[in-house]
Coordinates of C-alpha atoms and ligand atoms in Angstrom, one line a residue:
M1 CA 17.2 -104.0 -21.9
S2 CA 14.9 -101.0 -22.6
A3 CA 11.7 -100.8 -24.6
P4 CA 11.7 -98.1 -27.3
D5 CA 10.1 -95.6 -24.9
G6 CA 13.1 -96.2 -22.5
S7 CA 11.1 -98.2 -19.9
A8 CA 12.1 -101.8 -19.1
D9 CA 10.5 -104.2 -21.6
P10 CA 8.9 -106.9 -19.5
Q11 CA 9.3 -109.4 -22.3
S12 CA 13.0 -108.9 -22.6
P13 CA 15.4 -111.1 -20.5
L14 CA 16.4 -109.8 -17.1
D15 CA 20.0 -108.8 -16.9
V16 CA 20.9 -111.2 -14.1
V17 CA 19.6 -114.1 -12.1
V18 CA 21.4 -114.8 -8.9
I19 CA 20.9 -118.2 -7.3
G20 CA 21.3 -118.3 -3.5
A21 CA 20.9 -115.7 -0.7
G22 CA 23.6 -116.6 1.7
F23 CA 26.7 -114.4 2.2
G24 CA 27.5 -114.6 -1.5
G25 CA 24.0 -114.1 -3.0
L26 CA 23.3 -111.3 -0.6
Y27 CA 26.4 -109.3 -1.6
A28 CA 25.6 -109.9 -5.3
T29 CA 22.1 -108.6 -4.5
Y30 CA 23.5 -105.5 -2.9
R31 CA 25.8 -104.8 -5.8
L32 CA 23.1 -105.4 -8.4
A33 CA 20.6 -103.2 -6.7
A34 CA 23.1 -100.4 -6.6
S35 CA 23.9 -100.9 -10.3
G36 CA 20.4 -100.4 -11.5
R37 CA 20.4 -103.7 -13.4
R38 CA 17.2 -105.8 -13.7
F39 CA 17.7 -108.9 -11.7
R40 CA 16.1 -111.5 -9.5
V41 CA 17.4 -113.7 -6.8
F42 CA 16.1 -117.2 -6.0
E43 CA 16.6 -118.8 -2.6
K44 CA 15.4 -122.3 -1.6
A45 CA 15.2 -121.4 2.1
P46 CA 12.5 -119.2 3.6
D47 CA 15.1 -116.6 4.7
V48 CA 18.5 -115.4 3.9
G49 CA 21.6 -117.0 5.5
G50 CA 22.5 -120.0 3.3
T51 CA 24.7 -122.3 5.2
W52 CA 24.2 -120.3 8.4
F53 CA 20.4 -120.7 8.0
Y54 CA 20.6 -124.5 7.9
N55 CA 23.5 -125.4 10.1
R56 CA 21.9 -124.4 13.4
Y57 CA 23.0 -127.5 15.4
P58 CA 24.1 -127.0 19.1
G59 CA 27.6 -125.4 19.1
A60 CA 27.5 -124.2 15.5
R61 CA 30.1 -121.5 15.4
C62 CA 32.4 -119.9 13.0
D63 CA 36.1 -120.5 13.4
V64 CA 37.3 -117.4 11.7
D65 CA 37.4 -114.3 13.9
S66 CA 34.1 -112.4 13.7
L67 CA 35.8 -109.1 13.1
Q68 CA 37.3 -110.7 10.0
Y69 CA 34.5 -113.0 8.9
S70 CA 32.2 -110.2 8.0
Y71 CA 31.5 -107.9 5.1
S72 CA 33.9 -105.1 4.3
F73 CA 31.9 -103.4 1.6
S74 CA 30.3 -100.8 3.9
D75 CA 32.3 -99.0 6.5
D76 CA 29.1 -97.8 8.1
L77 CA 28.0 -101.4 8.5
Q78 CA 31.3 -102.6 10.0
Q79 CA 31.4 -99.7 12.4
E80 CA 27.8 -100.1 13.5
W81 CA 27.6 -103.9 14.0
E82 CA 28.7 -105.1 17.4
W83 CA 30.1 -108.7 17.5
T84 CA 29.9 -110.1 20.9
E85 CA 32.4 -113.0 20.7
R86 CA 35.7 -113.7 19.1
F87 CA 34.1 -116.5 17.2
A88 CA 30.4 -115.8 16.5
G89 CA 27.9 -118.5 17.1
Q90 CA 25.4 -119.4 14.4
P91 CA 22.5 -117.4 15.9
E92 CA 24.6 -114.2 15.9
I93 CA 25.9 -114.7 12.4
L94 CA 22.4 -115.3 11.1
R95 CA 21.2 -112.1 12.9
Y96 CA 24.0 -110.3 11.2
I97 CA 23.1 -111.6 7.7
R98 CA 19.4 -110.6 8.3
H99 CA 20.5 -107.2 9.6
V100 CA 22.5 -106.7 6.3
A101 CA 19.5 -107.7 4.2
Q102 CA 17.2 -105.3 6.1
R103 CA 19.7 -102.4 6.4
F104 CA 20.3 -102.4 2.6
D105 CA 16.7 -103.2 1.8
L106 CA 17.6 -106.4 0.0
Y107 CA 14.7 -108.7 1.0
R108 CA 12.5 -107.3 -1.7
H109 CA 14.7 -108.7 -4.5
I110 CA 14.7 -112.2 -3.3
S111 CA 12.2 -115.0 -4.0
F112 CA 12.3 -117.3 -1.0
D113 CA 11.2 -120.9 -0.8
T114 CA 12.1 -121.1 -4.4
R115 CA 14.4 -123.8 -5.7
V116 CA 16.0 -123.5 -9.1
T117 CA 15.3 -126.7 -11.0
S118 CA 16.9 -125.9 -14.4
V119 CA 19.3 -123.4 -15.9
V120 CA 19.4 -123.8 -19.7
W121 CA 21.4 -121.8 -22.2
D122 CA 19.5 -120.6 -25.3
D123 CA 22.2 -120.1 -27.9
A124 CA 19.9 -118.4 -30.4
A125 CA 18.7 -115.8 -27.9
R126 CA 22.0 -115.7 -26.1
C127 CA 20.5 -115.9 -22.7
W128 CA 19.7 -118.4 -19.9
E129 CA 16.3 -119.8 -19.1
V130 CA 16.0 -120.4 -15.4
S131 CA 13.1 -122.4 -14.0
T132 CA 12.1 -123.0 -10.4
D133 CA 9.9 -125.5 -8.5
R134 CA 7.3 -122.7 -8.1
G135 CA 6.7 -122.7 -11.9
D136 CA 8.6 -119.5 -12.6
T137 CA 10.6 -119.4 -15.8
V138 CA 12.7 -116.3 -16.4
R139 CA 15.2 -115.4 -19.0
A140 CA 18.4 -113.6 -18.1
T141 CA 21.6 -112.6 -19.9
W142 CA 23.8 -113.5 -17.0
V143 CA 23.5 -116.1 -14.2
V144 CA 25.5 -115.9 -11.0
T145 CA 25.5 -119.0 -8.8
A146 CA 26.1 -118.2 -5.2
V147 CA 25.1 -121.6 -3.8
G148 CA 27.9 -122.3 -1.4
C149 CA 30.4 -125.2 -1.4
L150 CA 28.8 -126.9 1.6
S151 CA 25.1 -126.8 0.9
T152 CA 24.0 -130.2 -0.2
P153 CA 23.9 -132.7 2.6
K154 CA 25.7 -136.0 2.0
E155 CA 23.4 -139.0 2.6
P156 CA 25.5 -141.4 4.8
E157 CA 26.0 -144.7 3.0
I158 CA 24.8 -146.8 5.9
D159 CA 22.2 -149.5 5.6
G160 CA 18.9 -149.2 7.6
L161 CA 18.8 -145.4 8.1
A162 CA 15.0 -145.4 7.5
D163 CA 14.5 -148.3 10.0
F164 CA 15.5 -146.3 13.1
A165 CA 12.5 -145.9 15.3
G166 CA 13.9 -143.0 17.4
E167 CA 14.6 -139.4 16.5
S168 CA 17.2 -138.7 13.7
Y169 CA 18.8 -135.3 13.1
Y170 CA 21.3 -134.0 10.6
T171 CA 23.6 -131.2 11.7
N172 CA 23.4 -129.7 8.2
S173 CA 19.6 -129.4 8.3
W174 CA 18.9 -129.0 12.0
P175 CA 15.3 -128.4 13.0
H176 CA 14.1 -125.0 14.2
D177 CA 12.5 -126.6 17.2
E178 CA 15.5 -127.5 19.3
P179 CA 15.6 -131.2 20.1
D180 CA 15.6 -132.2 23.7
F181 CA 18.4 -134.7 24.6
R182 CA 17.6 -134.8 28.3
G183 CA 17.7 -138.4 29.6
K184 CA 18.3 -139.8 26.1
R185 CA 20.9 -142.1 24.7
V186 CA 22.3 -140.3 21.7
G187 CA 24.5 -141.7 19.0
V188 CA 26.6 -139.2 16.9
I189 CA 28.0 -140.3 13.6
G190 CA 30.7 -138.1 12.2
T191 CA 33.6 -136.2 13.7
G192 CA 34.3 -133.3 11.3
S193 CA 33.8 -129.7 12.4
S194 CA 30.0 -130.2 12.9
G195 CA 30.4 -133.3 15.0
I196 CA 33.2 -131.9 17.1
Q197 CA 31.3 -128.7 17.8
S198 CA 28.0 -130.4 18.7
I199 CA 29.2 -133.4 20.7
P200 CA 30.3 -131.4 23.9
L201 CA 26.9 -129.6 24.0
I202 CA 24.8 -132.7 23.3
A203 CA 26.8 -134.4 26.1
E204 CA 25.8 -131.6 28.6
T205 CA 22.2 -132.9 28.7
A206 CA 22.1 -136.4 27.2
A207 CA 22.0 -139.4 29.5
E208 CA 24.6 -141.1 27.3
V209 CA 26.5 -140.1 24.1
T210 CA 28.2 -142.6 21.8
V211 CA 30.5 -141.0 19.2
Y212 CA 31.1 -143.1 16.1
Q213 CA 34.4 -141.9 14.7
R214 CA 35.6 -143.2 11.3
T215 CA 38.4 -140.6 10.6
P216 CA 39.7 -138.7 13.6
A217 CA 39.9 -135.0 12.9
Y218 CA 42.7 -132.7 14.0
T219 CA 41.1 -130.2 16.3
M220 CA 42.5 -127.4 18.5
P221 CA 40.9 -125.4 21.3
A222 CA 39.0 -122.4 19.9
M223 CA 39.8 -120.3 22.9
N224 CA 36.6 -118.5 22.2
R225 CA 35.8 -115.6 24.5
P226 CA 33.7 -112.4 24.7
L227 CA 35.2 -109.5 22.7
E228 CA 36.5 -106.7 25.0
P229 CA 35.1 -103.3 24.2
D230 CA 38.6 -101.8 24.0
E231 CA 39.8 -104.3 21.4
V232 CA 36.7 -103.8 19.3
V233 CA 37.2 -100.0 19.3
A234 CA 40.9 -100.5 18.4
H235 CA 40.0 -102.9 15.6
K236 CA 37.3 -100.6 14.2
A237 CA 39.7 -97.7 14.2
Q238 CA 42.0 -99.7 11.9
Y239 CA 39.4 -101.5 9.8
A240 CA 40.6 -100.1 6.5
Q241 CA 44.1 -101.4 7.1
H242 CA 42.9 -104.7 8.5
R243 CA 40.7 -105.3 5.5
A244 CA 43.5 -104.4 3.1
Q245 CA 45.8 -106.9 4.9
E246 CA 43.2 -109.6 4.7
R247 CA 42.8 -109.0 1.0
G248 CA 46.5 -109.3 0.4
S249 CA 47.0 -112.3 2.6
R250 CA 47.3 -116.0 1.8
S251 CA 44.2 -116.9 3.8
G252 CA 42.0 -113.8 3.6
T253 CA 42.7 -113.3 7.3
L254 CA 45.1 -111.4 9.6
V255 CA 47.1 -114.6 10.3
V256 CA 50.7 -113.9 9.4
G257 CA 52.9 -116.9 8.5
H258 CA 56.6 -117.6 9.2
T259 CA 59.0 -118.1 6.4
D260 CA 61.6 -120.4 8.0
P261 CA 61.2 -124.2 7.8
A262 CA 60.4 -126.4 10.8
L263 CA 63.0 -128.9 9.6
A264 CA 65.7 -126.3 10.3
A265 CA 64.4 -125.2 13.7
S266 CA 65.4 -126.6 17.1
D267 CA 63.0 -128.8 19.0
Q268 CA 62.6 -126.0 21.5
E269 CA 61.6 -123.5 18.8
R270 CA 59.2 -125.9 17.2
R271 CA 57.5 -126.6 20.5
R272 CA 57.4 -122.9 21.3
R273 CA 55.6 -122.0 18.1
F274 CA 53.2 -125.0 18.2
E275 CA 52.3 -124.1 21.8
E276 CA 51.8 -120.5 20.8
C277 CA 49.3 -121.6 18.1
W278 CA 47.5 -124.0 20.5
R279 CA 47.0 -121.2 22.9
A280 CA 46.0 -118.7 20.2
G281 CA 43.0 -120.8 19.2
S282 CA 44.0 -120.6 15.5
F283 CA 44.6 -123.6 13.3
G284 CA 45.6 -121.1 10.6
C285 CA 48.5 -120.1 12.9
A286 CA 49.6 -123.8 13.1
L287 CA 49.4 -124.2 9.3
V288 CA 51.9 -121.4 8.8
S289 CA 53.9 -121.8 12.0
F290 CA 56.7 -122.8 9.7
S291 CA 57.1 -122.6 6.0
D292 CA 57.1 -126.3 5.4
I293 CA 54.2 -127.5 7.5
V294 CA 51.9 -128.1 4.5
T295 CA 54.6 -129.1 2.1
H296 CA 56.9 -131.6 4.0
R297 CA 55.6 -134.6 5.8
D298 CA 58.5 -134.7 8.2
A299 CA 57.9 -131.1 9.2
N300 CA 54.2 -131.8 9.5
D301 CA 55.0 -134.9 11.7
H302 CA 56.6 -132.6 14.3
L303 CA 53.3 -130.8 14.7
V304 CA 51.4 -134.1 14.7
D305 CA 53.6 -135.4 17.6
F306 CA 52.9 -132.2 19.5
L307 CA 49.2 -132.6 19.1
Q308 CA 49.3 -136.3 20.0
E309 CA 50.9 -135.3 23.3
K310 CA 48.1 -132.7 23.9
V311 CA 45.4 -135.3 23.3
H312 CA 47.0 -137.8 25.6
A313 CA 47.4 -135.1 28.3
I314 CA 43.7 -134.1 28.2
V315 CA 42.0 -137.5 27.7
E316 CA 42.3 -139.7 30.8
D317 CA 41.6 -143.1 29.1
Q318 CA 44.8 -143.6 27.1
E319 CA 43.1 -146.1 24.7
V320 CA 40.4 -143.5 23.9
A321 CA 43.2 -140.8 23.5
S322 CA 45.0 -143.1 21.1
A323 CA 41.9 -143.6 19.0
L324 CA 41.2 -139.8 19.0
A325 CA 44.7 -139.1 17.8
S326 CA 45.2 -142.0 15.4
W327 CA 45.6 -139.6 12.5
E328 CA 46.9 -141.4 9.3
Y329 CA 47.0 -138.2 7.2
P330 CA 49.0 -134.9 7.6
F331 CA 47.8 -132.1 9.7
G332 CA 45.9 -129.6 7.5
S333 CA 45.2 -132.0 4.6
R334 CA 41.6 -132.2 5.9
R335 CA 39.9 -129.1 7.3
V336 CA 41.3 -128.7 10.8
C337 CA 38.6 -128.0 13.5
L338 CA 38.4 -125.6 16.4
D339 CA 36.5 -126.9 19.4
T340 CA 35.4 -126.1 22.9
D341 CA 36.1 -128.9 25.3
Y342 CA 35.9 -131.7 22.6
Y343 CA 38.7 -133.9 24.0
A344 CA 37.7 -133.3 27.7
T345 CA 34.2 -134.4 26.9
F346 CA 35.5 -138.0 26.6
N347 CA 36.5 -137.9 30.3
A348 CA 32.8 -137.9 31.2
P349 CA 31.6 -141.4 32.2
H350 CA 28.5 -141.2 30.0
V351 CA 30.5 -140.4 26.8
H352 CA 31.8 -143.3 24.7
L353 CA 33.9 -143.5 21.6
V354 CA 33.5 -146.2 19.0
D355 CA 36.4 -146.3 16.5
V356 CA 34.5 -147.5 13.4
K357 CA 37.7 -148.0 11.5
R358 CA 38.3 -151.0 13.8
D359 CA 34.7 -151.8 14.6
P360 CA 32.8 -150.8 11.4
I361 CA 29.1 -149.8 11.4
I362 CA 27.1 -152.6 9.8
A363 CA 23.7 -150.9 9.9
V364 CA 21.3 -148.6 11.7
T365 CA 18.7 -150.8 13.3
P366 CA 15.2 -149.9 14.7
G367 CA 16.8 -149.6 18.1
G368 CA 20.2 -148.1 17.5
V369 CA 23.5 -148.8 15.6
R370 CA 24.9 -152.2 15.0
T371 CA 28.7 -152.4 14.5
Q372 CA 30.7 -155.5 14.0
S373 CA 31.1 -156.0 17.8
G374 CA 27.4 -155.7 18.5
E375 CA 24.4 -153.3 18.8
R376 CA 24.2 -150.1 20.9
A377 CA 20.8 -148.8 21.8
H378 CA 20.0 -145.1 21.0
D379 CA 16.9 -142.9 21.4
V380 CA 18.4 -140.3 19.1
I381 CA 20.9 -140.5 16.2
V382 CA 22.7 -137.3 15.1
Y383 CA 24.3 -137.5 11.7
A384 CA 27.2 -135.1 11.4
T385 CA 28.2 -136.7 8.1
G386 CA 29.0 -133.7 6.0
F387 CA 28.2 -132.5 2.4
D388 CA 28.4 -133.3 -1.2
A389 CA 30.8 -130.4 -1.4
F390 CA 31.7 -127.9 -4.2
T391 CA 29.9 -129.5 -7.1
G392 CA 26.9 -131.2 -5.3
T393 CA 24.6 -128.2 -5.4
L394 CA 25.8 -126.9 -8.8
F395 CA 24.9 -130.2 -10.4
R396 CA 21.5 -130.2 -8.8
L397 CA 20.6 -126.9 -10.4
G398 CA 20.1 -128.7 -13.7
I399 CA 22.6 -126.5 -15.6
R400 CA 22.8 -127.2 -19.4
G401 CA 25.2 -125.1 -21.5
R402 CA 25.8 -125.0 -25.2
D403 CA 24.3 -127.9 -27.2
G404 CA 22.4 -129.0 -24.1
V405 CA 25.5 -130.3 -22.4
R406 CA 24.9 -130.8 -18.6
L407 CA 27.5 -129.3 -16.3
A408 CA 27.5 -132.6 -14.5
D409 CA 28.7 -134.3 -17.7
A410 CA 31.2 -131.5 -18.6
W411 CA 32.7 -132.0 -15.1
A412 CA 32.4 -135.8 -15.0
D413 CA 36.1 -136.2 -14.5
G414 CA 36.3 -133.2 -12.1
P415 CA 35.6 -129.5 -12.3
R416 CA 37.0 -127.6 -15.3
T417 CA 37.0 -123.8 -14.9
Y418 CA 39.0 -120.8 -15.9
L419 CA 40.0 -119.0 -12.7
G420 CA 37.2 -120.8 -10.9
L421 CA 34.9 -118.2 -12.3
Q422 CA 33.6 -119.7 -15.6
T423 CA 33.4 -122.9 -17.6
A424 CA 33.9 -123.2 -21.4
G425 CA 30.6 -124.2 -23.0
F426 CA 28.6 -122.3 -20.3
P427 CA 28.7 -118.7 -21.4
N428 CA 27.6 -115.9 -19.2
L429 CA 27.5 -118.2 -16.1
F430 CA 29.6 -117.1 -13.2
V431 CA 30.3 -119.2 -10.1
V432 CA 30.9 -117.5 -6.8
V433 CA 33.5 -119.3 -4.6
G434 CA 33.2 -122.6 -6.4
P435 CA 35.9 -125.2 -7.2
Q436 CA 39.3 -124.1 -8.5
S437 CA 39.1 -120.8 -6.6
P438 CA 40.4 -120.3 -3.0
S439 CA 36.9 -120.6 -1.6
L440 CA 36.9 -122.9 1.4
V441 CA 40.6 -122.8 2.2
V442 CA 40.4 -119.1 3.0
N443 CA 38.1 -116.6 4.8
V444 CA 35.1 -117.3 2.6
V445 CA 33.5 -113.9 3.2
R446 CA 36.6 -112.2 1.7
A447 CA 36.5 -114.7 -1.2
I448 CA 32.8 -113.9 -1.8
E449 CA 33.5 -110.1 -2.0
Q450 CA 36.5 -110.7 -4.3
H451 CA 34.4 -112.8 -6.7
V452 CA 31.3 -110.7 -6.7
D453 CA 33.3 -107.5 -7.2
W454 CA 35.1 -109.1 -10.1
I455 CA 31.9 -110.3 -11.7
M456 CA 30.2 -106.9 -11.4
D457 CA 33.3 -105.3 -13.0
A458 CA 33.0 -107.8 -15.8
L459 CA 29.3 -107.0 -16.4
D460 CA 30.2 -103.2 -16.4
H461 CA 32.9 -104.0 -19.0
A462 CA 30.5 -106.0 -21.1
D463 CA 27.9 -103.2 -21.0
A464 CA 30.5 -100.5 -21.8
H465 CA 31.9 -102.4 -24.8
G466 CA 28.6 -103.8 -26.2
I467 CA 29.6 -107.3 -25.2
G468 CA 26.7 -109.8 -24.9
V469 CA 28.5 -113.0 -24.3
V470 CA 31.5 -113.8 -22.1
E471 CA 32.8 -117.4 -22.1
A472 CA 36.0 -119.1 -20.8
D473 CA 38.4 -120.0 -23.6
P474 CA 39.0 -123.8 -23.5
A475 CA 42.8 -123.4 -23.8
A476 CA 42.9 -120.9 -20.9
Q477 CA 40.7 -123.3 -19.0
D478 CA 43.0 -126.2 -19.6
D479 CA 45.9 -124.2 -18.4
W480 CA 44.1 -123.1 -15.2
V481 CA 43.0 -126.7 -14.4
D482 CA 46.6 -127.9 -14.8
H483 CA 47.8 -124.9 -12.6
V484 CA 45.3 -125.7 -9.9
A485 CA 46.4 -129.3 -9.8
E486 CA 50.1 -128.5 -9.9
V487 CA 49.8 -126.0 -7.0
G488 CA 47.6 -128.4 -5.0
H489 CA 50.0 -131.4 -5.6
A490 CA 53.0 -129.4 -4.4
T491 CA 51.4 -129.6 -0.9
L492 CA 50.2 -132.3 1.4
Y493 CA 46.6 -131.3 1.0
P494 CA 45.5 -133.8 -1.7
V495 CA 46.9 -136.7 0.4
A496 CA 43.9 -137.1 2.6
D497 CA 40.5 -138.5 1.8
S498 CA 38.0 -135.7 2.4
Y499 CA 35.3 -133.6 0.8
M500 CA 38.1 -131.4 -0.7
T501 CA 39.1 -134.4 -2.9
N502 CA 35.5 -135.7 -3.5
A503 CA 36.6 -138.8 -1.6
N504 CA 33.6 -138.6 0.8
I505 CA 31.1 -139.3 -2.0
P506 CA 31.3 -142.8 -3.5
G507 CA 31.6 -142.7 -7.3
K508 CA 32.9 -139.1 -7.6
P509 CA 36.3 -138.6 -9.3
R510 CA 39.1 -137.9 -6.9
V511 CA 40.2 -134.4 -7.7
F512 CA 41.6 -131.8 -5.3
M513 CA 39.1 -128.9 -5.8
P514 CA 40.1 -125.6 -4.1
Y515 CA 42.9 -123.4 -5.5
L516 CA 45.9 -123.2 -3.1
G517 CA 47.9 -120.4 -4.7
G518 CA 46.9 -118.0 -2.0
F519 CA 44.0 -115.6 -1.7
G520 CA 46.0 -112.4 -2.3
A521 CA 47.9 -113.8 -5.3
Y522 CA 44.7 -115.1 -6.8
G523 CA 43.1 -111.7 -6.3
E524 CA 46.0 -110.1 -8.1
R525 CA 45.7 -112.6 -10.9
I526 CA 42.0 -112.1 -11.6
A527 CA 42.4 -108.3 -11.3
Q528 CA 45.2 -108.4 -13.9
V529 CA 43.0 -110.4 -16.2
A530 CA 40.3 -107.8 -15.9
A531 CA 42.7 -104.9 -16.3
Q532 CA 44.1 -106.5 -19.5
G533 CA 40.7 -106.8 -21.1
Y534 CA 39.9 -110.3 -20.0
P535 CA 42.4 -112.5 -21.8
G536 CA 41.4 -116.2 -21.5
F537 CA 37.7 -115.2 -22.0
V538 CA 36.1 -115.0 -25.4
L539 CA 34.0 -111.8 -25.6
S540 CA 31.4 -111.4 -28.3
A541 CA 28.7 -109.0 -29.1
Ligands
NAP1 P1 32.9 -133.4 7.3 O1 34.1 -132.6 7.7 O2 32.9 -133.9 5.9 O3 32.8 -134.6 8.3 C1 31.9 -135.6 8.1 C2 32.2 -136.7 9.1 O4 31.2 -137.7 9.0 C3 33.5 -137.3 8.9 O5 34.1 -137.6 10.2 C4 33.2 -138.6 8.1 O6 34.1 -139.6 8.3 C5 31.9 -139.0 8.8 N1 31.1 -139.9 8.0 C6 30.5 -139.6 6.8 N2 29.8 -140.7 6.4 C7 30.0 -141.7 7.3 C8 29.6 -143.0 7.4 N3 28.9 -143.6 6.5 N4 30.0 -143.7 8.5 C9 30.8 -143.1 9.4 N5 31.2 -141.9 9.4 C10 30.8 -141.1 8.3 O7 31.5 -132.5 7.5 P2 31.2 -131.4 8.6 O8 31.7 -131.8 10.0 O9 29.8 -131.0 8.5 O10 32.1 -130.2 8.2 C11 32.2 -129.8 6.8 C12 32.8 -128.5 6.7 O11 31.9 -127.5 7.0 C13 34.0 -128.2 7.6 O12 35.2 -128.8 7.2 C14 34.1 -126.7 7.5 O13 34.7 -126.3 6.3 C15 32.6 -126.4 7.5 N6 32.2 -126.1 8.9 C16 32.7 -125.0 9.5 C17 32.4 -124.8 10.8 C18 33.1 -123.6 11.4 O14 33.3 -122.6 10.8 N7 33.4 -123.7 12.6 C19 31.6 -125.6 11.5 C20 31.0 -126.7 10.8 C21 31.3 -127.0 9.5 P3 35.1 -139.9 7.0 O15 35.9 -138.7 7.0 O16 35.8 -141.2 7.4 O17 34.2 -140.1 5.8

């Protein structure tokens, strides 16, 4: 990339373009800045943070422990930063991400308020041409997408959205000026993690809250609490060991699973372990409370029975309890939620549940929401209706690979990647925590570091060996796609309709997208590929 006098030639392509400045893009920025490569980062938001920038709805909170859901690349950083709660709220996480950007002087590399509109491979020049909505066009040898799996809001397929005369808010793009619910009749549509976290807080001030539930989520109490100074000191003293354990684990966390099956355990032992997980505030604990919870429906049903009892014990109106616990899919096959007082909120006289499986939403009207049984008046509607996950944002980048093929067309029948990192026909393009990698089913901050480190090593390898093009081999890709499907289908995960299977977006192919082979095992596999000189990738000068 140097001019004859050794200085950077401004006409030559950049080494790397990074898209996104959330946890993933920021770590890539850190690594690239340290590497001395010429690069640029584009971020559509006015600040860093990615998903934690946009999802600032009341109650937005992580459900992986703060001491684990944080960067491990700098011991100074992890020793200095003081998390205040077991599960950090969105404002604290955003403060942390901003702190990282400032502490490592990363802001200067990022072009904010800049949306990438096209990413086109130039085969003759063997580089990408990246254009933005600000009119920039830059060329780069490598492109790293760090756009997150949950970053394009899903538009709810409900008639009349635009007709509503009151205030409308989306949890996934919450306004910076906090809405005031006092004295208002609020309708909330959607009961995934975002709905479940926000409903109890909205109910604290609103005059009336009506929750429109289509698919009931499994949710367990978060048991969030302030972190004790002693436990923080103890954790920090062992940070290196904890991080190593996270990296080698199935979930990228410190949760340790049991190896014996629920079907062979006594009722008493099953109950004991389920109760332990309920009190621990950890759905990960429940998923691995026995070895067969996510693989055998009968084992899973024992846990479901336990959770049904819990809901019926908390919610006073037994009809409401039945609706909240009317799960028709196995525990864990949709993302489980952690909540604070979600079920108890339905005991308040001003909180109502509408089961829209039985009483479907017909339309949003100027005055509220009309279901089959009639119209309910609202001053505010909150949409907690989720995301066009995994591929939604990637497709919107306008990526065209060899011969002008659009990524959206190459993946028309579902994502096709090698190791979740690259796609044949799209050379030199790396995806951070995208489909067919562990991504959303594990601690995503660990997954981000794993991917970015691997990509940076691949770039070093390319530089060291005079390699200008790295591309997934179609045969290796086919094998990986089959492997991801086989591992997924050996579990109960693909059974449920959810954003993990694309089922939440009408018209998208039903494919189970994350890789379930385990975070540590996946890490070993990709490390082995690197150590062996990148078999499964075609490397050329
Ligand atoms: P989500 O889990 O996809 O939930 C969306 C909800 O909206 C579902 O209940 C869905 O019902 C409902 N919905 C969508 N369209 C609808 C319609 N037309 N009519 C009625 N209901 C409709 O989305 P999310 O709650 O935003 O969470 C997404 C993911 O973000 C989570 O699973 C998690 O990975 C992440 N997240 C994490 C945290 C955390 O760390 N604590 C917090 C928030 C989010 P159907 O299922 O029937 O379509």
